[in-house]
Amino acid sequence: MGCSKFFSGWVFFLMLTGLLSFAWASDPVVIKGFEKAEISDDNIVLGQICTVNGMNGPLVAKIEKIVLGRSPLPGSTRRIDDDYIRLRLKQARVDPGQIRLLIPKSIIVVRESVTISREEIEKAVWDFIYANIPWDRDRVKIRNIQISQDVILPKGNISYRIEPLHNSDFKGKVVLPIHFKVNGLFQKRILATAHVSVLTSVVVAKRSLRRYGRITEEDIVLREKDLAKMPSNIITDPNEVLGKRAKRAIGADTVLRPDLIEYPPLVKRGDVVMVVAESAGLRVTALGVVSEREGRRGERIKVENLDSKKSIYARVLDSKTVEVDF
């Protein structure tokens, strides 16, 4: 009796599985493609662009997970037709007799994307420059911000980093590379350029200055100039000019630089000067005569000691005094 029941159950199981197999074979999996599909992943998966229905659950799950290829770039599209889908099914070892394809002429696949507007990028550049300039903000003008291209990125957590070039001094034409990441992964690098004007007061020759002419307050004036259009060594403090002389003839409206002016010589060859040597409270003095052609404040010149007739080098302090290291 027990064996009979066991045999009857086994026969029933075989009949049931056979019926299911027959049902799966007679009822194929239907793959119906969308006209258009928008995806967010890097790869196109069949289940994202088609509906897959059928009684054979394992086969349905397998078909839905078939990777059809790389997704288009953000904002771009890709077309996939039924021939390509049949090829991918065949490569996945899916029996063509088990499926029914209902695919339009082609499925348009669009990558989900986010567009960063030029206005947003311009504001980021604006804020970055103002945060990094070494001058008062009121003296700086930023204009003509240009972006090399639109920024279209995949959806996700978007971040960016602006890195100025190593030689950037934030004057004139400033080039700023901008790096974009999505979910921590690098996506795109673009270039932004901006023209930065920095207005500052500089010392200008008010009138023509003759060679070796001593510079007075009447000879100079402060004027507003754009640093981006000026040499790096311009003079902005009038005190650096007053009392010095022009090395050569200087035209009116010339922006003064250190290489255009010099201290006038305080001593010249044949001048008798006091030679001073000081150390730890001890002061020694002697008379000497200048052997050099001329000497300016702070310069070391050759001086002959009148008593010993020995030549020494001393630093010019004023028109009557030189100092030696003791």
Coordinates of C-alpha atoms in Angstrom, one line a residue:
M1 CA 0.0 0.0 0.0
G2 CA 2.8 2.4 0.9
C3 CA 4.7 1.6 -2.3
S4 CA 1.5 2.3 -4.3
K5 CA 1.1 5.7 -2.7
F6 CA 4.7 6.5 -3.3
F7 CA 4.5 5.5 -7.0
S8 CA 1.3 7.5 -7.4
G9 CA 2.9 10.6 -5.9
W10 CA 6.0 10.3 -8.1
V11 CA 3.8 9.9 -11.2
F12 CA 1.9 13.0 -10.2
F13 CA 5.1 15.0 -9.7
L14 CA 6.4 13.9 -13.1
M15 CA 3.1 14.8 -14.7
L16 CA 3.1 18.2 -12.9
T17 CA 6.6 19.1 -14.0
G18 CA 5.9 17.9 -17.5
L19 CA 2.8 20.1 -17.6
L20 CA 4.8 23.1 -16.4
S21 CA 7.5 22.4 -18.9
F22 CA 4.9 22.2 -21.6
A23 CA 3.2 25.4 -20.3
W24 CA 6.6 27.3 -20.4
A25 CA 7.3 26.0 -23.9
S26 CA 3.9 26.8 -25.2
D27 CA 3.7 30.2 -23.5
P28 CA 7.0 32.0 -24.5
V29 CA 8.5 34.9 -22.6
V30 CA 7.2 38.2 -24.2
I31 CA 9.8 41.0 -24.5
K32 CA 8.1 44.3 -25.3
G33 CA 10.4 47.3 -25.9
F34 CA 9.6 50.9 -25.0
E35 CA 9.7 53.6 -27.6
K36 CA 12.0 55.6 -25.4
A37 CA 13.8 54.7 -22.2
E38 CA 15.7 57.0 -19.8
I39 CA 18.4 55.3 -17.7
S40 CA 20.8 56.4 -15.0
D41 CA 23.4 53.5 -15.0
D42 CA 26.6 53.2 -16.9
N43 CA 25.3 50.0 -18.7
I44 CA 22.1 49.4 -20.6
V45 CA 20.2 46.4 -19.1
L46 CA 17.5 44.8 -21.1
G47 CA 15.0 45.1 -18.2
Q48 CA 15.4 48.8 -18.2
I49 CA 14.3 49.3 -21.8
C50 CA 11.8 46.5 -22.2
T51 CA 9.1 44.7 -20.2
V52 CA 9.7 41.0 -19.8
N53 CA 6.7 38.8 -19.0
G54 CA 6.1 35.0 -18.9
M55 CA 5.4 32.0 -16.7
N56 CA 9.0 30.9 -16.7
G57 CA 10.2 33.0 -13.8
P58 CA 13.9 32.0 -13.9
L59 CA 14.1 32.7 -17.6
V60 CA 12.4 36.1 -17.2
A61 CA 14.8 37.1 -14.5
K62 CA 17.8 36.0 -16.6
I63 CA 16.6 38.0 -19.6
E64 CA 15.9 41.1 -17.6
K65 CA 19.6 41.1 -16.4
I66 CA 21.2 40.9 -19.8
V67 CA 23.6 43.8 -20.4
L68 CA 23.2 45.2 -23.9
G69 CA 26.1 47.6 -23.8
R70 CA 27.4 50.9 -22.5
S71 CA 25.0 53.7 -21.8
P72 CA 25.3 56.9 -23.9
L73 CA 27.0 59.9 -22.5
P74 CA 24.9 62.1 -20.3
G75 CA 22.5 64.1 -22.5
S76 CA 23.2 61.8 -25.5
T77 CA 21.1 59.0 -27.0
R78 CA 21.6 55.6 -28.4
R79 CA 19.3 53.5 -30.6
I80 CA 18.8 49.8 -30.1
D81 CA 16.9 47.6 -32.6
D82 CA 15.5 44.1 -32.4
D83 CA 18.3 42.5 -34.4
Y84 CA 20.8 43.7 -31.8
I85 CA 18.6 42.4 -28.9
R86 CA 18.3 39.0 -30.7
L87 CA 22.1 38.9 -30.9
R88 CA 22.5 39.6 -27.2
L89 CA 19.9 37.0 -26.3
K90 CA 21.8 34.5 -28.4
Q91 CA 25.0 35.4 -26.8
A92 CA 23.3 34.8 -23.4
R93 CA 22.3 31.3 -24.6
V94 CA 18.5 32.1 -24.6
D95 CA 16.6 29.7 -26.9
P96 CA 14.9 31.9 -29.6
G97 CA 11.9 29.5 -29.5
Q98 CA 11.3 30.5 -25.9
I99 CA 10.8 34.2 -26.6
R100 CA 8.6 36.6 -28.5
L101 CA 10.0 40.0 -29.4
L102 CA 7.7 43.0 -29.7
I103 CA 10.3 45.7 -30.4
P104 CA 9.7 49.0 -32.3
K105 CA 11.9 49.9 -35.2
S106 CA 14.4 51.1 -32.6
I107 CA 14.4 51.9 -28.9
I108 CA 15.8 55.4 -28.1
V109 CA 17.9 55.1 -25.0
V110 CA 18.6 58.4 -23.1
R111 CA 21.1 58.8 -20.3
E112 CA 19.6 60.7 -17.3
S113 CA 21.7 63.9 -16.8
V114 CA 22.0 67.2 -15.0
T115 CA 23.0 70.4 -16.8
I116 CA 25.1 72.9 -14.8
S117 CA 24.1 76.3 -16.2
R118 CA 26.7 78.8 -17.3
E119 CA 25.3 81.2 -14.8
E120 CA 26.1 78.8 -12.0
I121 CA 29.6 78.2 -13.2
E122 CA 30.2 82.0 -13.6
K123 CA 29.1 82.6 -10.1
A124 CA 31.4 79.9 -8.8
V125 CA 34.3 81.5 -10.7
W126 CA 33.4 84.9 -9.4
D127 CA 33.3 83.8 -5.8
F128 CA 36.6 81.9 -6.2
I129 CA 38.5 84.8 -7.5
Y130 CA 37.2 87.2 -4.9
A131 CA 38.1 84.7 -2.2
N132 CA 41.7 84.4 -3.4
I133 CA 42.8 87.8 -4.5
P134 CA 45.3 89.6 -2.3
W135 CA 43.8 93.1 -2.9
D136 CA 40.8 95.0 -1.5
R137 CA 37.6 93.7 -3.2
D138 CA 36.6 97.3 -4.0
R139 CA 39.6 97.7 -6.2
V140 CA 38.9 94.6 -8.3
K141 CA 36.7 94.2 -11.3
I142 CA 35.9 90.9 -12.9
R143 CA 34.6 90.8 -16.5
N144 CA 34.2 88.6 -19.5
I145 CA 33.9 85.2 -17.7
Q146 CA 33.9 82.6 -20.5
I147 CA 33.2 78.9 -20.1
S148 CA 34.8 76.5 -22.6
Q149 CA 31.7 74.2 -22.9
D150 CA 28.3 73.3 -21.3
V151 CA 28.6 70.9 -18.4
I152 CA 26.3 67.9 -18.6
L153 CA 26.8 65.3 -15.9
P154 CA 25.1 62.1 -14.8
K155 CA 22.6 62.4 -12.0
G156 CA 24.1 62.0 -8.6
N157 CA 26.0 63.8 -5.9
I158 CA 27.8 66.5 -7.9
S159 CA 30.9 68.3 -6.6
Y160 CA 33.5 70.5 -8.2
R161 CA 37.0 71.9 -7.5
I162 CA 38.6 75.0 -9.1
E163 CA 42.4 74.9 -9.4
P164 CA 44.2 78.0 -10.6
L165 CA 47.3 77.5 -12.7
H166 CA 50.6 77.6 -10.8
N167 CA 51.7 80.9 -12.3
S168 CA 48.3 82.6 -11.8
D169 CA 48.5 86.0 -10.0
F170 CA 44.8 86.8 -10.5
K171 CA 45.5 89.8 -12.8
G172 CA 44.6 90.2 -16.5
K173 CA 43.5 87.0 -18.2
V174 CA 43.0 84.3 -15.5
V175 CA 42.6 80.7 -16.6
L176 CA 40.8 78.4 -14.1
P177 CA 40.5 74.6 -14.7
I178 CA 37.3 73.2 -13.1
H179 CA 37.1 69.5 -12.2
F180 CA 33.6 68.0 -11.8
K181 CA 32.8 64.7 -9.9
V182 CA 29.7 62.7 -9.5
N183 CA 29.4 60.5 -6.4
G184 CA 33.1 61.0 -5.8
L185 CA 34.2 59.9 -9.3
F186 CA 35.8 62.3 -11.8
Q187 CA 33.6 63.1 -14.8
K188 CA 34.7 66.2 -16.6
R189 CA 37.3 69.0 -16.7
I190 CA 36.6 72.4 -18.3
L191 CA 38.4 75.7 -18.5
A192 CA 37.0 79.0 -17.4
T193 CA 38.7 82.3 -18.2
A194 CA 38.1 85.7 -16.7
H195 CA 39.6 89.1 -17.1
V196 CA 40.5 90.7 -13.8
S197 CA 41.3 94.4 -13.4
V198 CA 43.0 95.6 -10.2
L199 CA 43.0 99.4 -9.8
T200 CA 45.7 100.8 -7.5
S201 CA 47.5 104.1 -7.1
V202 CA 51.0 104.2 -8.7
V203 CA 53.7 106.9 -8.8
V204 CA 53.8 108.6 -12.2
A205 CA 56.2 111.3 -13.5
K206 CA 54.1 114.5 -13.5
R207 CA 56.4 116.1 -16.0
S208 CA 59.6 115.2 -18.0
L209 CA 62.6 114.4 -15.7
R210 CA 66.1 115.1 -16.9
R211 CA 68.9 112.7 -16.4
Y212 CA 70.3 112.8 -12.8
G213 CA 67.7 115.4 -11.8
R214 CA 66.7 115.1 -8.2
I215 CA 63.0 114.1 -7.8
T216 CA 60.8 116.3 -5.7
E217 CA 57.1 116.3 -4.8
E218 CA 56.4 118.7 -7.7
D219 CA 57.8 116.0 -10.1
I220 CA 55.4 113.2 -9.3
V221 CA 51.7 112.4 -8.9
L222 CA 49.6 109.4 -7.8
R223 CA 47.3 108.0 -10.5
E224 CA 44.9 105.0 -10.7
K225 CA 46.2 102.3 -13.0
D226 CA 45.2 98.7 -13.8
L227 CA 47.9 96.4 -12.3
A228 CA 47.2 93.8 -15.0
K229 CA 48.6 96.3 -17.6
M230 CA 51.6 97.3 -15.5
P231 CA 55.1 95.7 -14.8
S232 CA 55.4 93.8 -11.6
N233 CA 57.9 96.2 -10.0
I234 CA 56.0 99.5 -10.2
I235 CA 56.3 102.0 -7.4
T236 CA 53.2 102.7 -5.3
D237 CA 54.8 104.7 -2.4
P238 CA 56.0 108.2 -3.2
N239 CA 58.5 108.0 -0.3
E240 CA 60.4 105.4 -2.4
V241 CA 61.0 108.1 -5.0
L242 CA 61.5 111.4 -3.2
G243 CA 65.1 112.5 -2.8
K244 CA 66.4 110.1 -5.4
R245 CA 67.4 111.0 -9.0
A246 CA 66.5 109.8 -12.5
K247 CA 69.0 107.4 -14.0
R248 CA 68.1 108.7 -17.4
A249 CA 65.7 111.1 -19.0
I250 CA 62.1 110.1 -18.1
G251 CA 59.0 111.3 -20.1
A252 CA 55.9 112.8 -18.6
D253 CA 53.2 110.2 -17.5
T254 CA 55.8 107.4 -17.1
V255 CA 55.0 105.0 -14.3
L256 CA 58.1 104.9 -12.2
R257 CA 60.0 101.7 -11.4
P258 CA 63.1 101.0 -9.3
D259 CA 65.3 100.6 -12.4
L260 CA 64.5 104.1 -13.5
I261 CA 65.7 105.9 -10.3
E262 CA 68.6 105.8 -8.0
Y263 CA 70.0 107.4 -4.9
P264 CA 72.3 110.4 -5.8
P265 CA 75.9 109.8 -4.9
L266 CA 76.8 111.2 -1.4
V267 CA 80.6 111.0 -1.9
K268 CA 83.0 111.1 -4.9
R269 CA 86.6 110.5 -5.5
G270 CA 88.9 112.8 -3.6
D271 CA 86.3 113.6 -0.8
V272 CA 87.7 113.4 2.7
V273 CA 85.4 111.4 5.0
M274 CA 85.4 110.2 8.6
V275 CA 86.0 106.5 8.8
V276 CA 84.2 105.0 11.8
A277 CA 84.6 101.5 13.3
E278 CA 82.3 100.5 16.3
S279 CA 82.0 97.3 18.3
A280 CA 80.8 96.5 21.9
G281 CA 81.1 100.1 23.1
L282 CA 84.4 100.8 21.4
R283 CA 84.5 103.5 18.7
V284 CA 87.5 104.2 16.6
T285 CA 87.7 107.0 14.0
A286 CA 90.1 108.1 11.4
L287 CA 90.2 110.3 8.3
G288 CA 90.2 108.8 4.9
V289 CA 89.9 109.9 1.3
V290 CA 87.5 108.3 -1.2
S291 CA 89.4 106.3 -3.9
E292 CA 86.2 105.3 -5.9
R293 CA 84.6 107.4 -8.6
E294 CA 81.4 107.9 -6.4
G295 CA 79.4 106.2 -3.7
R296 CA 75.7 106.2 -2.7
R297 CA 74.1 105.5 0.7
G298 CA 74.6 101.9 1.7
E299 CA 77.2 101.2 -1.0
R300 CA 80.7 99.8 -0.1
I301 CA 83.5 102.0 -1.5
K302 CA 87.2 102.0 -1.4
V303 CA 88.8 104.5 1.1
E304 CA 92.4 105.2 1.8
N305 CA 93.4 105.8 5.4
L306 CA 95.2 109.1 5.5
D307 CA 97.4 108.1 8.4
S308 CA 98.4 104.5 7.4
K309 CA 98.0 105.0 3.6
K310 CA 96.2 101.6 3.6
S311 CA 93.1 101.0 1.5
I312 CA 89.9 99.6 3.1
Y313 CA 86.3 99.1 2.0
A314 CA 83.7 101.0 4.0
R315 CA 79.9 101.5 3.7
V316 CA 78.6 105.0 2.9
L317 CA 76.5 106.5 5.8
D318 CA 76.2 110.1 4.6
S319 CA 78.2 112.7 2.7
K320 CA 80.8 112.9 5.4
T321 CA 80.9 109.5 7.1
V322 CA 81.7 105.9 6.1
E323 CA 81.7 102.8 8.3
V324 CA 83.9 99.7 8.4
D325 CA 83.1 96.4 10.1
F326 CA 85.1 96.0 13.3

